Tab-separated table of C-alpha atoms in Angstrom:
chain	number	residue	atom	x	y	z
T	1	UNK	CA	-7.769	-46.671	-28.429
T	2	UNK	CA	-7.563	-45.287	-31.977
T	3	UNK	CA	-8.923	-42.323	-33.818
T	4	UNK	CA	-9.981	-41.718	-37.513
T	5	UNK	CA	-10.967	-38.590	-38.804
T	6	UNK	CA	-12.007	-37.479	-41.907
T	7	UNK	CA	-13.934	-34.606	-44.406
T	8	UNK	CA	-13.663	-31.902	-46.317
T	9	UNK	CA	-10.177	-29.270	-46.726
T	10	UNK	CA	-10.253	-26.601	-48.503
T	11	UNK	CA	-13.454	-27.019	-49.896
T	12	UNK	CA	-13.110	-30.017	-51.648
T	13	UNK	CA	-13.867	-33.597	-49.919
T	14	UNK	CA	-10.024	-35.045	-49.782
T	15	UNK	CA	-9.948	-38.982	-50.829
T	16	UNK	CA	-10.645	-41.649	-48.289
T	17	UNK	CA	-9.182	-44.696	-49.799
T	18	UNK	CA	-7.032	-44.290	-46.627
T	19	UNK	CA	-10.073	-45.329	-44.139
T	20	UNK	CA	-10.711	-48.904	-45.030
T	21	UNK	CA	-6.935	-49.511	-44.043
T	22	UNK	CA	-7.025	-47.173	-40.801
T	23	UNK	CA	-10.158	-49.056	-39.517
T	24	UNK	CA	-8.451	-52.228	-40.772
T	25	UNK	CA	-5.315	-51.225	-38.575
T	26	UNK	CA	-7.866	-50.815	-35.651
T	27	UNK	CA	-9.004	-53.900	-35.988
T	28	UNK	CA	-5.271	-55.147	-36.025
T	29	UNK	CA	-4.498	-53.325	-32.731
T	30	UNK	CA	-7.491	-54.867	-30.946
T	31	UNK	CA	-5.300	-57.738	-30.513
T	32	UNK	CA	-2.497	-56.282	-28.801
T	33	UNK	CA	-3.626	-53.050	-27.145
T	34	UNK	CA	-4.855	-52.564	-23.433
T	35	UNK	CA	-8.174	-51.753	-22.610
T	36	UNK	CA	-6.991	-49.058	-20.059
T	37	UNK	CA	-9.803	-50.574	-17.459
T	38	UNK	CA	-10.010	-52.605	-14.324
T	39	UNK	CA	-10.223	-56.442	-14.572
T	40	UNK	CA	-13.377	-56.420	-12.442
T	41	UNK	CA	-15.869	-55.548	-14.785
T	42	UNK	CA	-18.857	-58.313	-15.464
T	43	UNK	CA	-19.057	-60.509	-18.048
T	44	UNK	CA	-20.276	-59.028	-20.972
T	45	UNK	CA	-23.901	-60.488	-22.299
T	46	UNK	CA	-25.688	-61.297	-25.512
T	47	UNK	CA	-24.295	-64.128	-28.212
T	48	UNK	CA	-21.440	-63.849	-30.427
T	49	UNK	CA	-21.775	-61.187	-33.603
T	50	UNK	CA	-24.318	-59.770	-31.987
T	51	UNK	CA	-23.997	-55.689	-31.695
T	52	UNK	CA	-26.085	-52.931	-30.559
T	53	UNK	CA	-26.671	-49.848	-32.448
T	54	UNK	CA	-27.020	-46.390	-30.574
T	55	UNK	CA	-27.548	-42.903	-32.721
T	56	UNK	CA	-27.927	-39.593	-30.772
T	57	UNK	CA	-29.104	-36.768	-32.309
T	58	UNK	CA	-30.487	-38.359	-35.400
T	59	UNK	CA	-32.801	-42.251	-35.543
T	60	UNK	CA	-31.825	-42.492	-39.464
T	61	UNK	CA	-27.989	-43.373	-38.514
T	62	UNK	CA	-28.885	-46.293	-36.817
T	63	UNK	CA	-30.329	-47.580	-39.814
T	64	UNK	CA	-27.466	-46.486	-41.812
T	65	UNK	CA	-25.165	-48.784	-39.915
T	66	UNK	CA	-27.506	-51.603	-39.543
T	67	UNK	CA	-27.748	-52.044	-43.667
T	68	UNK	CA	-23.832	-52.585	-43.724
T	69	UNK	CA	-23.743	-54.540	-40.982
T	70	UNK	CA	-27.003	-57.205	-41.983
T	71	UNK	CA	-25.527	-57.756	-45.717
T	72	UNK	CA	-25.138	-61.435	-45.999
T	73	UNK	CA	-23.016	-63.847	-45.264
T	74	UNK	CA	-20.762	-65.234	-47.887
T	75	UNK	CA	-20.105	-69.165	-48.144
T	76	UNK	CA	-23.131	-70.085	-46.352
T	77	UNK	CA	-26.235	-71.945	-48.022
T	78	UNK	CA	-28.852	-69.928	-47.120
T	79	UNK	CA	-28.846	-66.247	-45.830
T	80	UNK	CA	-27.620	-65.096	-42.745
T	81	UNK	CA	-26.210	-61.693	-41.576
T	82	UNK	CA	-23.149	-60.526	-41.082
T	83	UNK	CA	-24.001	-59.581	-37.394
T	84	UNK	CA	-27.624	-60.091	-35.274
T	85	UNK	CA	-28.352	-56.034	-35.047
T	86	UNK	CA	-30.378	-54.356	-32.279
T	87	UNK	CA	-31.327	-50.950	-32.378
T	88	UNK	CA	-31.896	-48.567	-29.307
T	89	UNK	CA	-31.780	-44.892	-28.203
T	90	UNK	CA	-30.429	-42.956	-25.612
T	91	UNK	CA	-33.602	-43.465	-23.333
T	92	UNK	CA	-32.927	-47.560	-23.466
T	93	UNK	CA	-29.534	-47.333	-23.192
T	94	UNK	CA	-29.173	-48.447	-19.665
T	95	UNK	CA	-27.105	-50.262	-17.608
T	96	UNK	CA	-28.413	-54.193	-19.114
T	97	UNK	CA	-27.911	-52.687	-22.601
T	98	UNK	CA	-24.351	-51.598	-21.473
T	99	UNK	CA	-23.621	-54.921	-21.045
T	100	UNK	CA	-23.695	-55.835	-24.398
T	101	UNK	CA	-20.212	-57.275	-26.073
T	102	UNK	CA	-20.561	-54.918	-29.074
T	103	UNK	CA	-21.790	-51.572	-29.090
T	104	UNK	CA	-21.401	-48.832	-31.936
T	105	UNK	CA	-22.732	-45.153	-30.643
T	106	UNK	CA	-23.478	-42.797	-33.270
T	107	UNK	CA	-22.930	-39.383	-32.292
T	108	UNK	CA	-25.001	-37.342	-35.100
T	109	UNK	CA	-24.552	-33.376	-33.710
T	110	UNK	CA	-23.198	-30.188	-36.135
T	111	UNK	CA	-22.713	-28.188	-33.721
T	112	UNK	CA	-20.141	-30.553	-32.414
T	113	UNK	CA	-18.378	-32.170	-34.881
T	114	UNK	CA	-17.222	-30.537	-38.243
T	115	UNK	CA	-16.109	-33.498	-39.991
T	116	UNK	CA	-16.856	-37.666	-39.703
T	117	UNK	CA	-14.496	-39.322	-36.958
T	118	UNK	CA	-14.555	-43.311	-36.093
T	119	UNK	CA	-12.454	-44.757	-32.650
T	120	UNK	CA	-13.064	-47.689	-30.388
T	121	UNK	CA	-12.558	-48.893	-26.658
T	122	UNK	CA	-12.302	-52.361	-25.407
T	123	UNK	CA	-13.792	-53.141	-22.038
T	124	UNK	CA	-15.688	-49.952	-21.281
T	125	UNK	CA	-18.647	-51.716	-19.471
T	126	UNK	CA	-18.161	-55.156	-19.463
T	127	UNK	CA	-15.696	-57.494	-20.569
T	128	UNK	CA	-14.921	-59.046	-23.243
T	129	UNK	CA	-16.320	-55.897	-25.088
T	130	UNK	CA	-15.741	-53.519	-27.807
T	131	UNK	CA	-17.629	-49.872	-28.133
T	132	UNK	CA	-17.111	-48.178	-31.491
T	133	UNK	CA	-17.852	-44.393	-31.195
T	134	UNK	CA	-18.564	-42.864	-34.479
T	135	UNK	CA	-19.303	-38.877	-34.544
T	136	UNK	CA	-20.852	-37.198	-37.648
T	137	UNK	CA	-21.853	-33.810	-38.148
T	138	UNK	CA	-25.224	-34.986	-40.079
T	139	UNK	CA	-26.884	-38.288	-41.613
T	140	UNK	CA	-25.722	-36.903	-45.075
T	141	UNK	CA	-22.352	-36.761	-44.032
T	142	UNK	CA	-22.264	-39.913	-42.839
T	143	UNK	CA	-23.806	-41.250	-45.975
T	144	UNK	CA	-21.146	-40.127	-48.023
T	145	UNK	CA	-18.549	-41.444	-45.957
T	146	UNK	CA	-20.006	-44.864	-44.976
T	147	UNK	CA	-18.762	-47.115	-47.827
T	148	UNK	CA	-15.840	-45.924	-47.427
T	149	UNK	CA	-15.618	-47.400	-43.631
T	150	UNK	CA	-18.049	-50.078	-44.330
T	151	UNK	CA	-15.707	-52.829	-44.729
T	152	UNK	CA	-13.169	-51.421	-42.085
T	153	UNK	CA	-16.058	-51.466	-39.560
T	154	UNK	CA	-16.930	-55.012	-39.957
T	155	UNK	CA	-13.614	-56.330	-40.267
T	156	UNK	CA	-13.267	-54.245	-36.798
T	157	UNK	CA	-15.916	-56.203	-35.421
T	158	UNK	CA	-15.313	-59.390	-36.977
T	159	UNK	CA	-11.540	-59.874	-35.318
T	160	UNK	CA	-12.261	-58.709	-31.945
T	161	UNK	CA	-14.907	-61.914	-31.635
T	162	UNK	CA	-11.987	-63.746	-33.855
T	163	UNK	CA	-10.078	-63.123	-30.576
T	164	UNK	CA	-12.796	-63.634	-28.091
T	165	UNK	CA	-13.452	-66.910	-29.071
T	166	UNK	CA	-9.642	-67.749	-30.239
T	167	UNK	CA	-9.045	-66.873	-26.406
T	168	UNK	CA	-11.788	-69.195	-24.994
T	169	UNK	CA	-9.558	-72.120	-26.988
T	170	UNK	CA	-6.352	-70.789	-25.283
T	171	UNK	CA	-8.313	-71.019	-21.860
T	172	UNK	CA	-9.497	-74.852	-22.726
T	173	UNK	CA	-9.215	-76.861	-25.820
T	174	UNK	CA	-9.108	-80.457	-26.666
T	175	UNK	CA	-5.746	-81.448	-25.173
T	176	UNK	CA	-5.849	-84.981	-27.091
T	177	UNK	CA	-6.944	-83.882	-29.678
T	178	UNK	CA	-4.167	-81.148	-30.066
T	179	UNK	CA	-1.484	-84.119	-29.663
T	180	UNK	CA	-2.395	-86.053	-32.107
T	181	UNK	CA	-2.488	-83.080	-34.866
T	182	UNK	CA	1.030	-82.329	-33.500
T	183	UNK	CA	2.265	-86.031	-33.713
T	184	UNK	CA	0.782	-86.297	-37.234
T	185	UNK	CA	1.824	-83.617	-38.755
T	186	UNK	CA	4.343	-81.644	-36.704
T	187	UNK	CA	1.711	-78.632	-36.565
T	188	UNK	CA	-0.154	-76.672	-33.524
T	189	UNK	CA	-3.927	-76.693	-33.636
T	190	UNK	CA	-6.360	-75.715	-30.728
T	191	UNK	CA	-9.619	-78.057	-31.020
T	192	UNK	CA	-12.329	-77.129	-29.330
T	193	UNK	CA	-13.133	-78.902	-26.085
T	194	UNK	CA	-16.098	-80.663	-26.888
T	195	UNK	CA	-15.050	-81.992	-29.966
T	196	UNK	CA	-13.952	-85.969	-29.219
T	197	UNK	CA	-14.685	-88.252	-31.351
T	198	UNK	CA	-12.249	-88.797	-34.272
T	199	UNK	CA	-11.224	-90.946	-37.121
T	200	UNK	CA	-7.756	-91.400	-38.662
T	201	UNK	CA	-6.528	-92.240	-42.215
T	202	UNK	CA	-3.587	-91.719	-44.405
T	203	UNK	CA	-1.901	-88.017	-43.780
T	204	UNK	CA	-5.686	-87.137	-42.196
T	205	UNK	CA	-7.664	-86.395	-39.347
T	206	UNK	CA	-10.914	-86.042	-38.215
T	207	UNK	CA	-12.302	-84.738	-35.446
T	208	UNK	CA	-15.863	-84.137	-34.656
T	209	UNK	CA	-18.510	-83.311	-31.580
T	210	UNK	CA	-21.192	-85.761	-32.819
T	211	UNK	CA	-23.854	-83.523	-31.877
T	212	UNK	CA	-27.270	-84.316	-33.065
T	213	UNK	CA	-28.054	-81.087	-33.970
T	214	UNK	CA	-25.662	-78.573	-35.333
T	215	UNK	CA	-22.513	-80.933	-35.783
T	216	UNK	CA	-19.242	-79.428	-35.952
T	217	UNK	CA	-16.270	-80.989	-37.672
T	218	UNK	CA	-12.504	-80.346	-37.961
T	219	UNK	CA	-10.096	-81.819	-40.765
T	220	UNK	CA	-6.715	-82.049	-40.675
T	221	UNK	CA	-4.379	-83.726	-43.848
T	222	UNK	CA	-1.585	-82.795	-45.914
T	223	UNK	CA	-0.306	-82.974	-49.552
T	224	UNK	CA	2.641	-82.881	-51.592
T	225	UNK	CA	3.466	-78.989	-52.969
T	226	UNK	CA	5.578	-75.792	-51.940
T	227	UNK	CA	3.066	-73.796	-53.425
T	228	UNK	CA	-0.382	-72.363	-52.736
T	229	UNK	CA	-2.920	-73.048	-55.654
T	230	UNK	CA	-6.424	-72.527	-54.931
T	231	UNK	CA	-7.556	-74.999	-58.358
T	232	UNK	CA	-5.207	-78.053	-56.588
T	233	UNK	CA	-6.382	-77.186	-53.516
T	234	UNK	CA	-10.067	-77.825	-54.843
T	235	UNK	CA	-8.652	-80.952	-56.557
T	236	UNK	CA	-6.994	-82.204	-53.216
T	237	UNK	CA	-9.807	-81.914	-50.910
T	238	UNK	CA	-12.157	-83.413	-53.290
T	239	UNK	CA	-9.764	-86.681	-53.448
T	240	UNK	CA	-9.211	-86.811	-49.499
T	241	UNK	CA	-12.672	-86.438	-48.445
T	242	UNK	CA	-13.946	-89.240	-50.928
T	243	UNK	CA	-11.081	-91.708	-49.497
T	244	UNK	CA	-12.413	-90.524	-46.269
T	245	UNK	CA	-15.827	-89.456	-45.220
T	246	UNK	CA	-18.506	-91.677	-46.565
T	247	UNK	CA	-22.246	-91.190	-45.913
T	248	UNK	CA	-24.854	-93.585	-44.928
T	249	UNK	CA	-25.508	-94.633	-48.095
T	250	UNK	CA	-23.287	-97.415	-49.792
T	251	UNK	CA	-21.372	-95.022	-52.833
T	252	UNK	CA	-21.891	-91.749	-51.378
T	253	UNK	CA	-19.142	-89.681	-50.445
T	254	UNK	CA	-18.069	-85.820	-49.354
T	255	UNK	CA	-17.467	-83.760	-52.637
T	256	UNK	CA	-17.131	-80.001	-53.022
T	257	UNK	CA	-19.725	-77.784	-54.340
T	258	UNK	CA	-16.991	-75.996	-57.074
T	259	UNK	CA	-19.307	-72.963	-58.237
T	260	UNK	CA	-19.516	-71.803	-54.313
T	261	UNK	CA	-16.022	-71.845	-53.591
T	262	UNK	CA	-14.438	-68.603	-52.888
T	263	UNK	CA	-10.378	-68.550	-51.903
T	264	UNK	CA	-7.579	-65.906	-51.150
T	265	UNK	CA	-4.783	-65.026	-48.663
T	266	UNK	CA	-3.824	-63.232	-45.513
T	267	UNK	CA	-0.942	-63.392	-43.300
T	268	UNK	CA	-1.189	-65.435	-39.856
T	269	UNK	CA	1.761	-65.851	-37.380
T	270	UNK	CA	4.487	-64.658	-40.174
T	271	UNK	CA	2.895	-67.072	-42.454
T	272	UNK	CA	0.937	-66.847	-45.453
T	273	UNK	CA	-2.374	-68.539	-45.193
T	274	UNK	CA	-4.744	-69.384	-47.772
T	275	UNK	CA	-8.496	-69.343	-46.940
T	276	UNK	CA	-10.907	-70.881	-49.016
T	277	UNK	CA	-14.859	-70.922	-48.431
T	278	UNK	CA	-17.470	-72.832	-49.995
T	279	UNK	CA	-20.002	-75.610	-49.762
T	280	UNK	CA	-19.619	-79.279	-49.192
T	281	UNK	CA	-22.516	-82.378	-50.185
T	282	UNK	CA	-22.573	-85.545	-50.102
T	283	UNK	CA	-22.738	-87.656	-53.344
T	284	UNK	CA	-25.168	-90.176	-53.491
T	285	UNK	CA	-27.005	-88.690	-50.537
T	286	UNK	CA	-28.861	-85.875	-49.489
T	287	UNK	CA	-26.866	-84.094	-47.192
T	288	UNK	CA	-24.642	-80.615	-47.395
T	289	UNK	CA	-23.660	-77.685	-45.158
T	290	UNK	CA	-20.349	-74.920	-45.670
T	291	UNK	CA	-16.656	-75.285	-45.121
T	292	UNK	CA	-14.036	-72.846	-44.455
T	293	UNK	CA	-10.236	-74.192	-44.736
T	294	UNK	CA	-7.319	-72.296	-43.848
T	295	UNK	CA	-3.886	-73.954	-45.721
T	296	UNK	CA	-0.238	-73.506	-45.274
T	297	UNK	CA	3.034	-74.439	-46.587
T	298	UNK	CA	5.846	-76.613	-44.655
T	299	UNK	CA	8.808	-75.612	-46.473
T	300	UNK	CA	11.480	-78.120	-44.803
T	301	UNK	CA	9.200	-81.143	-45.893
T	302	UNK	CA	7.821	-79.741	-49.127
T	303	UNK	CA	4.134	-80.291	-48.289
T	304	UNK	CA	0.600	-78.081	-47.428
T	305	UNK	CA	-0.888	-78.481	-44.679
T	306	UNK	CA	-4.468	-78.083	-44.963
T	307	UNK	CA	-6.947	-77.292	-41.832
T	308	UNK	CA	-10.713	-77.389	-42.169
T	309	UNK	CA	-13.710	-76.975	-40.493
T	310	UNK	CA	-17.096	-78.188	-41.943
T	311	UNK	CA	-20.711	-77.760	-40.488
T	312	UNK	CA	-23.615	-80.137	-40.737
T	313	UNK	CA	-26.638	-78.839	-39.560
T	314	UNK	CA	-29.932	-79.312	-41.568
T	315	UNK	CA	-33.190	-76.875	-40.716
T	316	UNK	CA	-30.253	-74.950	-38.251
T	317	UNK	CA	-28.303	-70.961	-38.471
T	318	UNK	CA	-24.567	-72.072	-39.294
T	319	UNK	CA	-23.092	-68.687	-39.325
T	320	UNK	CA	-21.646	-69.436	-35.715
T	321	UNK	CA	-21.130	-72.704	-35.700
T	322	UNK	CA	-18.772	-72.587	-38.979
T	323	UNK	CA	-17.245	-69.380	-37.478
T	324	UNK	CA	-16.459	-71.126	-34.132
T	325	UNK	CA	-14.515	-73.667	-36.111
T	326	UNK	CA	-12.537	-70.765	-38.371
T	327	UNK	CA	-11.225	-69.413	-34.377
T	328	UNK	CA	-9.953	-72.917	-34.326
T	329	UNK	CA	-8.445	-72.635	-38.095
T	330	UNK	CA	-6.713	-69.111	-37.221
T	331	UNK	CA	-4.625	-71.149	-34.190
T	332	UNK	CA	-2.692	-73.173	-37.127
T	333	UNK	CA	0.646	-72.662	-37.032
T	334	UNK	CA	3.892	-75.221	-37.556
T	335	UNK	CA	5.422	-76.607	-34.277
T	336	UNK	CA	8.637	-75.021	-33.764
């Protein structure tokens, strides 16, 4: 568990740059620390990035956090939220509604609490589950703090189903699948379990579930470099995926949709990673959907190894289905 707390000293309202990074820290921690509860809870309910919003004291906070929490999507070709929000009160906040895998209770009360605080629990009802407890002395407060902690807060909630679904792949992946990544290009990668058909070609992979509706895809290949550029990188994957996924129709081929594509970096297993996010279509054809590739470099063979997962699923929500794949991405790491 881990507390923020933050306000006013001295009469003036100290800065708060600080918060994104403490709730960024939290979110950090949710991968290592213990819940502090017995293993026999029950299974938590509801569907991935879904959360339920509880204020106390004062309706208007709910509302508050639901408007940070339901901005879009980025990378994806039509809107979709961040998160699926619920709202409730103390009244419907029984023991089904515990249940729930993410729950944020906002404590609104001045004769409690002086100044805004933020902390979280994992497995307080149910498991796997998160409950973020934030405790205000007043909606205006909270307003003047809140986008300061926005992006902390969803980050928070974004990694701990990150690691739910990263550790339904460590419970059961595609085996085969994970072999053949390994024997190709001397790197670890957890496939989902359903995903079985694939296709080979020079320095790439494919692996797909074939599903009729919603299909999920997973690219593997590699390139020549020691560096990360995001403008080769574009170059690259345009090259592979015309040498290597074709449509239907005779000519047409997978090409990148440039003016979508968003990239940067984080750190992953000691590694620098970069992510890039964006839109794929298919030349000649009328078909398209998002991507989201996570890259790395292989020092001691002078190469970048590049690890994708694209979405086709026309008239469909992708926002899970792509982020199902990125749990996948996030399990990348070179074979020691």
């Amino acid at each position: 568990m881990w507390f923020v707390e933050y306000g006013q000293e001295g009469g003036r309202r100290q800065p708060m740059k600080f918060l994104a990074a403490c709730v960024a820290v939290m979110a950090v921690m949710l991968c290592s620390c213990g819940d502090g509860h017995g293993s026999m809870l029950p299974k938590s309910g509801g569907r991935p990035y879904e959360v339920l919003v509880l204020s106390t004291g004062d309706g208007n906070a709910s509302g508050m956090i639901n408007s940070i929490l339901s901005r879009d999507v980025d990378g994806l070709p039509q809107p979709e939220p961040l998160f699926d929000v619920s709202l409730t009160d103390s009244i419907h906040f029984n023991q089904v509604a515990k249940l729930a895998r993410s729950i944020i209770i906002v404590n609104v009360d001045s004769g409690l609490f002086t100044m805004t605080g933020i902390r979280y629990e994992k497995n307080v009802w149910a498991r796997p589950q998160v409950v973020v407890y934030i405790n205000t002395p007043s909606c205006n407060e909270l307003q003047t703090v809140l986008p300061d902690m926005a992006n902390g807060l969803v980050n928070l909630l974004g990694r701990f189903e990150l690691n739910a679904s990263m550790s339904l792949l460590t419970a059961g992946s595609n085996a085969n699948a994970g072999a053949m990544v390994d024997s190709m290009f001397g790197c670890a990668l957890k496939v989902p379990a359903d995903m079985k058909a694939f296709k080979r070609g020079n320095s790439f992979i494919w692996v797909s579930d074939n599903a009729p509706g919603g299909m999920q895809n997973i690219c593997v290949y590699s390139y020549p470099g020691v560096e990360l550029s995001a403008q080769r990188a574009l170059y690259v994957r345009d090259s592979v995926m015309k040498e290597n996924i074709q449509g239907e129709r005779p000519g047409s081929y997978m090409r990148t949709s440039a003016l979508t594509v968003k990239s940067g970096t984080a750190v992953e297993h000691g590694r620098t990673v970069m992510i890039t996010r964006g839109l794929w279509e298919m030349e000649g054809d009328a078909m398209g959907g998002p991507f989201v590739s996570h890259s790395i470099v292989d020092s001691s063979r002078r190469r970048i190894i590049v690890a994708e997962g694209f979405v086709y699923a026309p008239g469909m929500k992708k926002r899970n289905l792509l982020r199902q794949l990125e749990a996948s991405l996030y399990t990348l790491k070179l074979s020691k």
